[in-house]
Short mmCIF file of C-alpha atoms in Angstrom, two decimals:
data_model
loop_
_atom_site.label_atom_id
_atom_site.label_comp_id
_atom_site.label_asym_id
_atom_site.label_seq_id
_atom_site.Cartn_x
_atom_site.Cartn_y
_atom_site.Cartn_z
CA UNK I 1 -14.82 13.96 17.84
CA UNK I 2 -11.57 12.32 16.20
CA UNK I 3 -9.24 10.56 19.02
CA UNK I 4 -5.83 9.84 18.81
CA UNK I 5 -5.85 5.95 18.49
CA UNK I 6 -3.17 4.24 20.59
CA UNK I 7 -2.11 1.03 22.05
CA UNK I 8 0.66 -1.21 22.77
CA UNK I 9 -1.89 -4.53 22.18
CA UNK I 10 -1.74 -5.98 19.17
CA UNK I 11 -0.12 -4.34 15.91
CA UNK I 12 3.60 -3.03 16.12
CA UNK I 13 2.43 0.54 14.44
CA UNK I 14 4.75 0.27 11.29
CA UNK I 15 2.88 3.58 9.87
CA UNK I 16 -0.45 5.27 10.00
CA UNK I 17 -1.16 7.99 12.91
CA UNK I 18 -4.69 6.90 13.26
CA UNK I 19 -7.63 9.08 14.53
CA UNK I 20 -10.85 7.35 15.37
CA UNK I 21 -14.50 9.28 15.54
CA UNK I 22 -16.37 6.94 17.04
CA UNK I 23 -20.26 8.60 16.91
CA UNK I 24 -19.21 9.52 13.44
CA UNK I 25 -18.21 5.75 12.79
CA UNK I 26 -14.91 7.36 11.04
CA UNK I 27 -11.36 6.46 10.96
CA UNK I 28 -8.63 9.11 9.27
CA UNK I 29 -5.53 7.49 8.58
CA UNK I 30 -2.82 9.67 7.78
CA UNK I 31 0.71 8.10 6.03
CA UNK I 32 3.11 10.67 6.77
CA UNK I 33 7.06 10.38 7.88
CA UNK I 34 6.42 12.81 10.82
CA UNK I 35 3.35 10.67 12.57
CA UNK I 36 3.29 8.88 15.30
CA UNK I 37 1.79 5.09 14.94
CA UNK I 38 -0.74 3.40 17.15
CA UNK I 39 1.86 2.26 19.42
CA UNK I 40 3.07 6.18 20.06
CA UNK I 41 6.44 5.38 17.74
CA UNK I 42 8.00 6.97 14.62
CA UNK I 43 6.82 5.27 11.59
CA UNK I 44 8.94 2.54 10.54
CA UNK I 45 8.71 4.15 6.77
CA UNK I 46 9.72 7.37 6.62
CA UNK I 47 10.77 7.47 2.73
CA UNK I 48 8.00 9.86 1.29
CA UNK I 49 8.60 7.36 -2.17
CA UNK I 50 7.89 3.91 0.45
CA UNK I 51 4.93 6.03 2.24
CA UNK I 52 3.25 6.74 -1.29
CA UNK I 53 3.68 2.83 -1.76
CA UNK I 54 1.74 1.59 1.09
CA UNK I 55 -0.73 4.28 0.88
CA UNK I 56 -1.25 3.25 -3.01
CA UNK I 57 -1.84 -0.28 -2.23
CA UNK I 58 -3.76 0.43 0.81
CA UNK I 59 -6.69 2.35 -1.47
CA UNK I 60 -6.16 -0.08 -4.07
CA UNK I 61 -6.53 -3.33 -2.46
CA UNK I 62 -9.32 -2.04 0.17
CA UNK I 63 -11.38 -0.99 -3.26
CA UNK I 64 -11.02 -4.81 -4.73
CA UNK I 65 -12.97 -6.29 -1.78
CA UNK I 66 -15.87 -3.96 -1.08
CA UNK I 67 -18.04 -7.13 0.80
CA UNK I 68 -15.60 -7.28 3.66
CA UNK I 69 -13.28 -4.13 3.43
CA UNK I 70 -13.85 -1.12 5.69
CA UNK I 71 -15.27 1.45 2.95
CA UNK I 72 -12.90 4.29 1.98
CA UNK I 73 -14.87 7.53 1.99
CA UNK I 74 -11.98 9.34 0.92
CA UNK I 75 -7.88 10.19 0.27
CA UNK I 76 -5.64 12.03 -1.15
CA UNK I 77 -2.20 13.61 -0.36
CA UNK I 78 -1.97 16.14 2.80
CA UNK I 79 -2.37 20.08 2.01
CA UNK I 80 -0.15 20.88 4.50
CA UNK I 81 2.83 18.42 4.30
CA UNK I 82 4.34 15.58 3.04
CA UNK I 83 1.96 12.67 3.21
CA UNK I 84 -1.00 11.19 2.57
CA UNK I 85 -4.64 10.59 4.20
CA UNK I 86 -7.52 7.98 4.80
CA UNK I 87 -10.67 8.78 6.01
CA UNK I 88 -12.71 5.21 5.75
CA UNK I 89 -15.15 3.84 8.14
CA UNK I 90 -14.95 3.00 11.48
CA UNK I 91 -15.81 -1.17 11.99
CA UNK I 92 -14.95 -1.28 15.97
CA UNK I 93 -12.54 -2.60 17.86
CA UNK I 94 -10.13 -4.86 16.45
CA UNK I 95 -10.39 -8.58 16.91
CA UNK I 96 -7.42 -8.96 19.47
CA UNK I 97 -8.45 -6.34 21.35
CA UNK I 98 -12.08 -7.98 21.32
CA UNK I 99 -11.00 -11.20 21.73
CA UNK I 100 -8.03 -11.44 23.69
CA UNK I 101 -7.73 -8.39 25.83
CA UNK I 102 -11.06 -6.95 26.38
CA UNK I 103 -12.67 -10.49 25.88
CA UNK I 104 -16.25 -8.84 24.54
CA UNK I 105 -16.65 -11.79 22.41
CA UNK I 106 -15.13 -15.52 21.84
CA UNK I 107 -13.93 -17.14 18.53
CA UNK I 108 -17.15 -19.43 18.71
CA UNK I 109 -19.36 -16.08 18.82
CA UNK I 110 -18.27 -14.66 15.53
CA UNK I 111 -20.63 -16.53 12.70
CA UNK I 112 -19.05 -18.80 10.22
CA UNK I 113 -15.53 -17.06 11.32
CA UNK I 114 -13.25 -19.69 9.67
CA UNK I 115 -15.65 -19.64 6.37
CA UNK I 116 -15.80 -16.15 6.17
CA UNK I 117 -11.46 -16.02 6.41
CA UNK I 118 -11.54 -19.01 3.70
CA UNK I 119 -13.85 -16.70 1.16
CA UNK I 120 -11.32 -14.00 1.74
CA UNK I 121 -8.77 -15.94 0.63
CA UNK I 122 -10.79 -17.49 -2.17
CA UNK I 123 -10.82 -13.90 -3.55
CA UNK I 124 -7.48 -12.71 -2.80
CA UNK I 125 -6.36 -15.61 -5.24
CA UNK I 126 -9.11 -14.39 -7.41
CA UNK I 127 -7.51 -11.08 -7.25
CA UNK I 128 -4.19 -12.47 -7.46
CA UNK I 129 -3.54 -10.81 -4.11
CA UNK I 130 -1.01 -11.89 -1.27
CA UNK I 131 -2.09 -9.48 1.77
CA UNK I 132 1.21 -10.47 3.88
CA UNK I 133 -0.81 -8.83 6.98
CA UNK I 134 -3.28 -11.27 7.84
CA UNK I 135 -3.04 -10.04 11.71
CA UNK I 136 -6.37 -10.43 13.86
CA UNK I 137 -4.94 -6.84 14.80
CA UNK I 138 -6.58 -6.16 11.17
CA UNK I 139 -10.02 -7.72 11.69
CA UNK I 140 -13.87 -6.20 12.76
CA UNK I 141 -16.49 -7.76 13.40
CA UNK I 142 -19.81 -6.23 12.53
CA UNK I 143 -22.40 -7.67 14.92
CA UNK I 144 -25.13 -6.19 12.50
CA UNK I 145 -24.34 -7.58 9.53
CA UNK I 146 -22.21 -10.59 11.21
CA UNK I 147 -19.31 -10.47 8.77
CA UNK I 148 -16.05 -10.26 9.52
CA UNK I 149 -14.08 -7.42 7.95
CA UNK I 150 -10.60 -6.42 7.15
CA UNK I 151 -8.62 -3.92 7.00
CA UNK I 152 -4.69 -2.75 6.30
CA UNK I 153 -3.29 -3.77 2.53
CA UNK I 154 -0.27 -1.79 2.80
CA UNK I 155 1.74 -4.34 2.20
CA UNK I 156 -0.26 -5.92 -0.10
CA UNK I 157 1.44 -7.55 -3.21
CA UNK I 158 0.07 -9.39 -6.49
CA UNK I 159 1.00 -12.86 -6.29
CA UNK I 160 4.56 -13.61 -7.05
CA UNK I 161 6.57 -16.87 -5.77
CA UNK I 162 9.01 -14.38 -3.72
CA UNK I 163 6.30 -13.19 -1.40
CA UNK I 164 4.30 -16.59 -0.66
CA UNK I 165 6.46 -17.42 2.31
CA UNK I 166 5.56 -14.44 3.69
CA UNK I 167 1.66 -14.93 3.37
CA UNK I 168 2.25 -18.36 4.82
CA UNK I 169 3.64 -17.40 7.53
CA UNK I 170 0.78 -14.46 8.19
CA UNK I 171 -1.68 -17.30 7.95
CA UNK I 172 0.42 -19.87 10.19
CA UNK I 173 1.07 -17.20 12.64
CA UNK I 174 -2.46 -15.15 12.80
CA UNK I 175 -5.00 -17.04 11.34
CA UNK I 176 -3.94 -20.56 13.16
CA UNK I 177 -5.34 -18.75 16.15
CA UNK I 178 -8.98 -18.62 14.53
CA UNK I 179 -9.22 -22.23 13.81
CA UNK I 180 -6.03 -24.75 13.95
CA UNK I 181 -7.63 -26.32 10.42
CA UNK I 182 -7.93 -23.20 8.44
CA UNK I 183 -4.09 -22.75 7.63
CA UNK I 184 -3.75 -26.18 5.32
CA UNK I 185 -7.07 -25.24 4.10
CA UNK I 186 -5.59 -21.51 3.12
CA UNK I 187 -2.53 -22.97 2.07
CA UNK I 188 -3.99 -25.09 -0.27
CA UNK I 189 -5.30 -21.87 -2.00
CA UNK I 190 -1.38 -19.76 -1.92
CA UNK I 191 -0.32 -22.19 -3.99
#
């Protein structure tokens, strides 16, 4: 049974009214300038035109990295409403909420976490991607298959010169807090 996913730990909530199923190992994500975001707000988009944005490069980007993405199962616009709607799978808690406030597991637990962030970024460039939301707030970990995954490319942006201050500062700011080496290292790739 879908549950209204909130919390004040973590993200700021700039959009999605997310419902989480977790015996169905589902997530619905609905982009939609009435919702209510994870942290029980109004969206901070509420342009239908901006909305159709994120929720574009959400499916897109998500799609480009099926080895650690959370799959899409499906989307489309609402039936009843203006909006749109994500039902993709369900990886667990997030990482800050694992890490930091429920403290189920420790940095040093998660296998090869600073590679496994590097190879993202090796294929983001690959991709000519800058994510911009490189938040720990938008990381699983999948005990099974130890690999991290990520989620959350709404504000996802091909690579452009205007934008790489902002993914340097996402990786300064988030990633630093993996593994104080693995900014230059990530840096070295933005550029």
């Amino acid at each position: 049974m879908y549950k209204l996913f909130q919390t004040d730990n973590g993200s700021r909530g700039s959009l999605a009214e997310v419902w989480i199923d977790e015996e169905a190992n589902l997530v619905k994500k609905y982009y939609k300038p009435s919702g209510i975001t994870i942290t029980g707000k109004e969206p901070y988009h509420t342009d239908i035109e901006e909305i159709k944005e994120c929720y574009l490069r959400e499916v897109f980007w998500t799609n480009k990295y099926p080895d650690f993405t959370l799959k899409i199962f499906d989307h489309g616009a609402l039936e009843n409403g203006e909006g749109f709607y994500i039902i993709q799978e369900y990886g667990g808690p997030d990482l800050v909420h694992e890490i930091f406030n429920d403290k189920t597991i420790t940095i040093a637990e998660i296998e090869n976490f600073s590679d496994q962030v590097l190879e993202m970024f090796n294929q983001y460039k690959e991709q000519n991607m800058y994510k911009l939301n490189n938040a720990l707030c938008n990381m699983v970990y999948d005990r099974n298959t130890k690999t991290v995954k990520t989620f959350d490319f709404k504000y996802a942006r091909e690579r452009h010169a205007q934008y790489r201050h902002l993914e340097i500062y996402s990786v300064t700011e988030w990633i630093s807090k993996i593994d104080p080496v693995l900014p230059k290292k990530i840096i070295n790739i933005l550029v």
